[in-house]
């Protein structure tokens, strides 16, 4: 299994541009989520999905959209990039959202908005 | 979400045991205690979790206080590859979807 994959690894955007961060998993996991990590801080939840066709907001959803058309893929869209969105973005998946389910994280996408 | 408190940083010598503490005085009866770690420039990875009893796996041991207000992650023989930020996280008993990460403990291993 490849696990959780993310593309691209690095991206530089200008303010106002849009882009999509890709996330895919091959473990048939129902639950997927997106986090952002700012320097020196822990991860904060942006959006999550408990299954295909179902998404919900996390702690910091503003400026981001998600959709879940398949079990495998969970793309994160930045609608109009702002310097405050400069961060490292991690995608994660788990079998379910249960309290004892291990979450698997991707390697991250480092985004810089100038 | 119930909060956890961890030291900002710790150091340990290579090949010695490491005890990473976590305080969670407001833990509820159905909260599970999870530990994740994040190696440099990587995503977090699961280490271990428990509810009441001490737990062991191939990576580490988790010792939980009898009153559950604190826990300790034990790395039995630290290697340089264990240098990472370690996060202690509580997950509630009702299928809470998110992991709430604090700032964790940065563990430095001294060769």
mmCIF file of C-alpha atoms in Angstrom:
data_model
loop_
_atom_site.group_PDB
_atom_site.id
_atom_site.type_symbol
_atom_site.label_atom_id
_atom_site.label_comp_id
_atom_site.label_asym_id
_atom_site.label_seq_id
_atom_site.Cartn_x
_atom_site.Cartn_y
_atom_site.Cartn_z
ATOM 1 C CA UNK A 1 0.000 0.000 0.000
ATOM 2 C CA UNK A 2 1.141 3.537 -0.747
ATOM 3 C CA UNK A 3 -0.796 4.780 2.298
ATOM 4 C CA UNK A 4 -1.734 8.472 2.192
ATOM 5 C CA UNK A 5 -0.228 10.426 -0.679
ATOM 6 C CA UNK A 6 -0.240 14.181 -1.174
ATOM 7 C CA UNK A 7 0.658 16.336 -4.154
ATOM 8 C CA UNK A 8 2.371 18.661 -4.656
ATOM 9 C CA UNK A 9 5.115 18.577 -2.000
ATOM 10 C CA UNK A 10 5.823 22.289 -2.388
ATOM 11 C CA UNK A 11 3.848 25.153 -3.892
ATOM 12 C CA UNK A 12 4.258 28.912 -4.146
ATOM 13 C CA UNK A 13 1.193 31.009 -4.933
ATOM 14 C CA UNK A 14 0.552 34.682 -5.382
ATOM 15 C CA UNK A 15 -2.164 36.352 -3.348
ATOM 16 C CA UNK A 16 -5.536 35.789 -4.986
ATOM 17 C CA UNK A 17 -4.607 32.683 -6.926
ATOM 18 C CA UNK A 18 -6.516 29.455 -6.439
ATOM 19 C CA UNK A 19 -5.264 25.906 -6.351
ATOM 20 C CA UNK A 20 -6.149 22.378 -5.271
ATOM 21 C CA UNK A 21 -4.092 20.242 -2.922
ATOM 22 C CA UNK A 22 -4.527 16.582 -3.736
ATOM 23 C CA UNK A 23 -4.865 13.772 -1.210
ATOM 24 C CA UNK A 24 -5.408 10.093 -1.913
ATOM 25 C CA UNK A 25 -5.395 6.914 0.166
ATOM 26 C CA UNK A 26 -5.464 3.284 -0.900
ATOM 27 C CA UNK A 27 -6.496 1.709 2.400
ATOM 28 C CA UNK A 28 -10.279 1.925 1.818
ATOM 29 C CA UNK A 29 -10.590 4.272 4.772
ATOM 30 C CA UNK A 30 -13.924 5.974 5.326
ATOM 31 C CA UNK A 31 -12.637 8.933 7.334
ATOM 32 C CA UNK A 32 -10.367 11.591 5.803
ATOM 33 C CA UNK A 33 -9.334 14.993 7.048
ATOM 34 C CA UNK A 34 -7.166 18.021 6.327
ATOM 35 C CA UNK A 35 -4.991 19.808 8.874
ATOM 36 C CA UNK A 36 -2.721 22.809 8.678
ATOM 37 C CA UNK A 37 0.394 23.327 10.762
ATOM 38 C CA UNK A 38 1.869 26.771 11.268
ATOM 39 C CA UNK A 39 5.468 27.191 12.481
ATOM 40 C CA UNK A 40 5.976 26.062 16.068
ATOM 41 C CA UNK A 41 2.364 25.036 16.492
ATOM 42 C CA UNK A 42 0.317 21.887 16.589
ATOM 43 C CA UNK A 43 -2.003 20.806 13.800
ATOM 44 C CA UNK A 44 -5.436 22.382 13.370
ATOM 45 C CA UNK A 45 -8.341 20.688 11.615
ATOM 46 C CA UNK A 46 -9.650 22.399 8.466
ATOM 47 C CA UNK A 47 -12.270 20.011 7.041
ATOM 48 C CA UNK A 48 -13.101 16.354 7.390
ATOM 49 C CA UNK A 49 -15.207 13.664 5.731
ATOM 50 C CA UNK A 50 -16.758 10.554 7.246
ATOM 51 C CA UNK A 51 -17.453 8.991 3.852
ATOM 52 C CA UNK A 52 -17.984 9.665 0.159
ATOM 53 C CA UNK A 53 -20.419 12.525 -0.334
ATOM 54 C CA UNK A 54 -20.180 13.734 3.286
ATOM 55 C CA UNK A 55 -17.985 16.609 4.438
ATOM 56 C CA UNK A 56 -17.971 18.925 7.434
ATOM 57 C CA UNK A 57 -16.042 21.871 8.786
ATOM 58 C CA UNK A 58 -13.298 21.677 11.334
ATOM 59 C CA UNK A 59 -11.686 24.335 13.478
ATOM 60 C CA UNK A 60 -10.345 26.646 10.719
ATOM 61 C CA UNK A 61 -12.438 26.159 7.529
ATOM 62 C CA UNK A 62 -12.550 29.714 6.175
ATOM 63 C CA UNK A 63 -10.950 30.110 2.746
ATOM 64 C CA UNK A 64 -11.006 26.382 1.969
ATOM 65 C CA UNK A 65 -13.432 24.055 0.191
ATOM 66 C CA UNK A 66 -13.526 20.275 0.048
ATOM 67 C CA UNK A 67 -15.488 17.566 -1.691
ATOM 68 C CA UNK A 68 -15.453 13.771 -1.432
ATOM 69 C CA UNK A 69 -16.735 12.135 -4.600
ATOM 70 C CA UNK A 70 -14.836 8.871 -4.042
ATOM 71 C CA UNK A 71 -13.590 6.959 -1.002
ATOM 72 C CA UNK A 72 -9.990 7.334 -2.168
ATOM 73 C CA UNK A 73 -9.695 11.073 -2.847
ATOM 74 C CA UNK A 74 -10.201 14.169 -0.713
ATOM 75 C CA UNK A 75 -8.950 17.344 -2.439
ATOM 76 C CA UNK A 76 -8.596 20.660 -0.619
ATOM 77 C CA UNK A 77 -9.283 23.815 -2.629
ATOM 78 C CA UNK A 78 -7.934 27.236 -1.790
ATOM 79 C CA UNK A 79 -10.377 29.676 -3.337
ATOM 80 C CA UNK A 80 -8.331 32.900 -3.222
ATOM 81 C CA UNK A 81 -4.961 32.419 -1.560
ATOM 82 C CA UNK A 82 -3.890 34.810 1.186
ATOM 83 C CA UNK A 83 -0.519 35.132 2.962
ATOM 84 C CA UNK A 84 -2.228 33.868 6.154
ATOM 85 C CA UNK A 85 -2.656 30.521 4.416
ATOM 86 C CA UNK A 86 1.100 30.008 4.253
ATOM 87 C CA UNK A 87 1.464 26.735 6.139
ATOM 88 C CA UNK A 88 2.178 23.029 5.878
ATOM 89 C CA UNK A 89 -0.936 21.034 5.010
ATOM 90 C CA UNK A 90 -1.421 17.430 6.087
ATOM 91 C CA UNK A 91 -4.051 14.995 4.936
ATOM 92 C CA UNK A 92 -5.001 12.079 7.170
ATOM 93 C CA UNK A 93 -7.214 9.028 6.948
ATOM 94 C CA UNK A 94 -8.529 6.316 9.239
ATOM 95 C CA UNK A 95 -10.815 3.325 9.018
ATOM 96 C CA UNK A 96 -13.515 5.241 10.846
ATOM 97 C CA UNK A 97 -13.831 8.246 13.119
ATOM 98 C CA UNK A 98 -13.837 6.103 16.234
ATOM 99 C CA UNK A 99 -12.023 7.096 19.365
ATOM 100 C CA UNK A 100 -9.518 4.255 19.050
ATOM 101 C CA UNK A 101 -8.827 4.399 15.337
ATOM 102 C CA UNK A 102 -5.293 5.154 14.313
ATOM 103 C CA UNK A 103 -5.012 8.035 11.870
ATOM 104 C CA UNK A 104 -2.504 7.822 9.038
ATOM 105 C CA UNK A 105 -0.957 11.065 7.845
ATOM 106 C CA UNK A 106 0.483 12.006 4.483
ATOM 107 C CA UNK A 107 3.915 13.630 4.057
ATOM 108 C CA UNK A 108 2.482 17.143 3.776
ATOM 109 C CA UNK A 109 2.341 19.985 1.264
ATOM 110 C CA UNK A 110 4.365 23.084 2.091
ATOM 111 C CA UNK A 111 2.500 26.127 0.741
ATOM 112 C CA UNK A 112 3.850 29.664 0.556
ATOM 113 C CA UNK A 113 1.585 32.552 -0.440
ATOM 114 C CA UNK A 114 3.365 35.776 -1.400
ATOM 115 C CA UNK B 1 -12.191 19.127 24.427
ATOM 116 C CA UNK B 2 -10.284 18.119 27.522
ATOM 117 C CA UNK B 3 -6.816 19.663 27.558
ATOM 118 C CA UNK B 4 -3.413 18.089 28.004
ATOM 119 C CA UNK B 5 -0.231 19.622 29.384
ATOM 120 C CA UNK B 6 3.224 18.484 28.317
ATOM 121 C CA UNK B 7 6.738 19.856 28.869
ATOM 122 C CA UNK B 8 7.958 21.869 25.901
ATOM 123 C CA UNK B 9 11.188 19.919 25.544
ATOM 124 C CA UNK B 10 13.172 17.022 26.935
ATOM 125 C CA UNK B 11 16.582 15.517 26.314
ATOM 126 C CA UNK B 12 17.705 11.947 26.690
ATOM 127 C CA UNK B 13 20.838 9.969 26.017
ATOM 128 C CA UNK B 14 20.858 7.427 23.248
ATOM 129 C CA UNK B 15 20.094 3.845 24.291
ATOM 130 C CA UNK B 16 18.531 4.943 27.580
ATOM 131 C CA UNK B 17 14.834 4.841 28.501
ATOM 132 C CA UNK B 18 12.766 7.984 28.054
ATOM 133 C CA UNK B 19 9.692 8.906 30.062
ATOM 134 C CA UNK B 20 7.489 11.558 28.465
ATOM 135 C CA UNK B 21 4.831 12.892 30.863
ATOM 136 C CA UNK B 22 1.372 14.229 30.083
ATOM 137 C CA UNK B 23 -1.138 15.773 32.469
ATOM 138 C CA UNK B 24 -4.846 15.632 31.680
ATOM 139 C CA UNK B 25 -6.619 16.517 34.908
ATOM 140 C CA UNK B 26 -9.986 17.213 33.205
ATOM 141 C CA UNK B 27 -10.146 13.844 31.440
ATOM 142 C CA UNK B 28 -13.613 12.285 31.323
ATOM 143 C CA UNK B 29 -14.370 8.647 31.935
ATOM 144 C CA UNK B 30 -14.778 7.846 28.249
ATOM 145 C CA UNK B 31 -11.720 9.701 26.921
ATOM 146 C CA UNK B 32 -8.997 7.619 25.318
ATOM 147 C CA UNK B 33 -5.382 8.786 25.652
ATOM 148 C CA UNK B 34 -3.547 8.793 22.331
ATOM 149 C CA UNK B 35 0.086 9.540 21.547
ATOM 150 C CA UNK B 36 1.374 10.622 18.167
ATOM 151 C CA UNK B 37 4.837 11.751 17.177
ATOM 152 C CA UNK B 38 6.092 13.927 14.359
ATOM 153 C CA UNK B 39 9.582 13.392 13.006
ATOM 154 C CA UNK B 40 11.277 16.374 11.344
ATOM 155 C CA UNK B 41 9.635 17.360 8.043
ATOM 156 C CA UNK B 42 7.130 14.509 8.215
ATOM 157 C CA UNK B 43 3.471 14.038 9.049
ATOM 158 C CA UNK B 44 2.480 12.787 12.501
ATOM 159 C CA UNK B 45 2.478 9.063 13.112
ATOM 160 C CA UNK B 46 0.492 7.051 15.626
ATOM 161 C CA UNK B 47 2.424 5.678 18.580
ATOM 162 C CA UNK B 48 0.014 4.146 21.072
ATOM 163 C CA UNK B 49 -3.309 4.648 22.853
ATOM 164 C CA UNK B 50 -5.050 3.445 26.015
ATOM 165 C CA UNK B 51 -8.053 3.917 28.290
ATOM 166 C CA UNK B 52 -7.257 2.677 31.789
ATOM 167 C CA UNK B 53 -4.717 -0.116 31.749
ATOM 168 C CA UNK B 54 -1.078 0.164 30.811
ATOM 169 C CA UNK B 55 -0.447 -0.681 27.162
ATOM 170 C CA UNK B 56 2.548 -1.994 25.253
ATOM 171 C CA UNK B 57 3.304 -2.219 21.565
ATOM 172 C CA UNK B 58 6.386 -2.523 19.406
ATOM 173 C CA UNK B 59 7.108 1.202 19.571
ATOM 174 C CA UNK B 60 6.473 2.137 23.185
ATOM 175 C CA UNK B 61 4.624 1.597 26.445
ATOM 176 C CA UNK B 62 1.896 3.768 27.916
ATOM 177 C CA UNK B 63 1.561 3.992 31.673
ATOM 178 C CA UNK B 64 -1.725 5.491 32.878
ATOM 179 C CA UNK B 65 -2.162 6.752 36.437
ATOM 180 C CA UNK B 66 -4.840 5.083 38.506
ATOM 181 C CA UNK B 67 -6.909 8.290 38.611
ATOM 182 C CA UNK B 68 -6.240 8.799 34.854
ATOM 183 C CA UNK B 69 -5.240 12.413 35.420
ATOM 184 C CA UNK B 70 -1.806 11.780 33.980
ATOM 185 C CA UNK B 71 0.019 9.350 31.737
ATOM 186 C CA UNK B 72 3.578 8.618 30.657
ATOM 187 C CA UNK B 73 4.857 7.474 27.304
ATOM 188 C CA UNK B 74 7.873 5.223 27.739
ATOM 189 C CA UNK B 75 10.446 4.622 25.035
ATOM 190 C CA UNK B 76 12.444 1.733 26.399
ATOM 191 C CA UNK B 77 15.687 2.348 24.542
ATOM 192 C CA UNK B 78 15.875 5.647 22.721
ATOM 193 C CA UNK B 79 17.604 5.861 19.366
ATOM 194 C CA UNK B 80 18.471 8.893 17.275
ATOM 195 C CA UNK B 81 15.450 8.073 15.123
ATOM 196 C CA UNK B 82 13.192 8.755 18.107
ATOM 197 C CA UNK B 83 14.015 12.468 18.020
ATOM 198 C CA UNK B 84 10.631 14.036 17.320
ATOM 199 C CA UNK B 85 7.784 16.101 18.735
ATOM 200 C CA UNK B 86 5.501 13.890 20.819
ATOM 201 C CA UNK B 87 1.833 14.796 21.179
ATOM 202 C CA UNK B 88 -0.477 13.551 23.940
ATOM 203 C CA UNK B 89 -4.109 13.773 22.775
ATOM 204 C CA UNK B 90 -7.458 12.919 24.306
ATOM 205 C CA UNK B 91 -10.235 11.531 22.139
ATOM 206 C CA UNK B 92 -13.703 11.494 23.626
ATOM 207 C CA UNK B 93 -15.929 8.482 23.829
ATOM 208 C CA UNK B 94 -18.455 9.589 21.257
ATOM 209 C CA UNK B 95 -16.538 9.191 18.016
ATOM 210 C CA UNK B 96 -15.056 12.664 18.018
ATOM 211 C CA UNK B 97 -13.632 13.011 14.557
ATOM 212 C CA UNK B 98 -10.759 15.338 15.202
ATOM 213 C CA UNK B 99 -7.413 15.020 16.900
ATOM 214 C CA UNK B 100 -6.707 18.168 18.908
ATOM 215 C CA UNK B 101 -2.970 18.734 18.806
ATOM 216 C CA UNK B 102 -1.233 20.896 21.382
ATOM 217 C CA UNK B 103 2.376 21.974 20.949
ATOM 218 C CA UNK B 104 3.755 18.667 22.253
ATOM 219 C CA UNK B 105 7.162 17.788 23.710
ATOM 220 C CA UNK B 106 10.225 18.126 21.529
ATOM 221 C CA UNK B 107 12.486 15.164 22.366
ATOM 222 C CA UNK B 108 16.188 15.507 21.637
ATOM 223 C CA UNK B 109 18.360 12.392 21.712
ATOM 224 C CA UNK B 110 21.985 12.922 22.648
ATOM 225 C CA UNK B 111 24.412 10.498 20.977
#
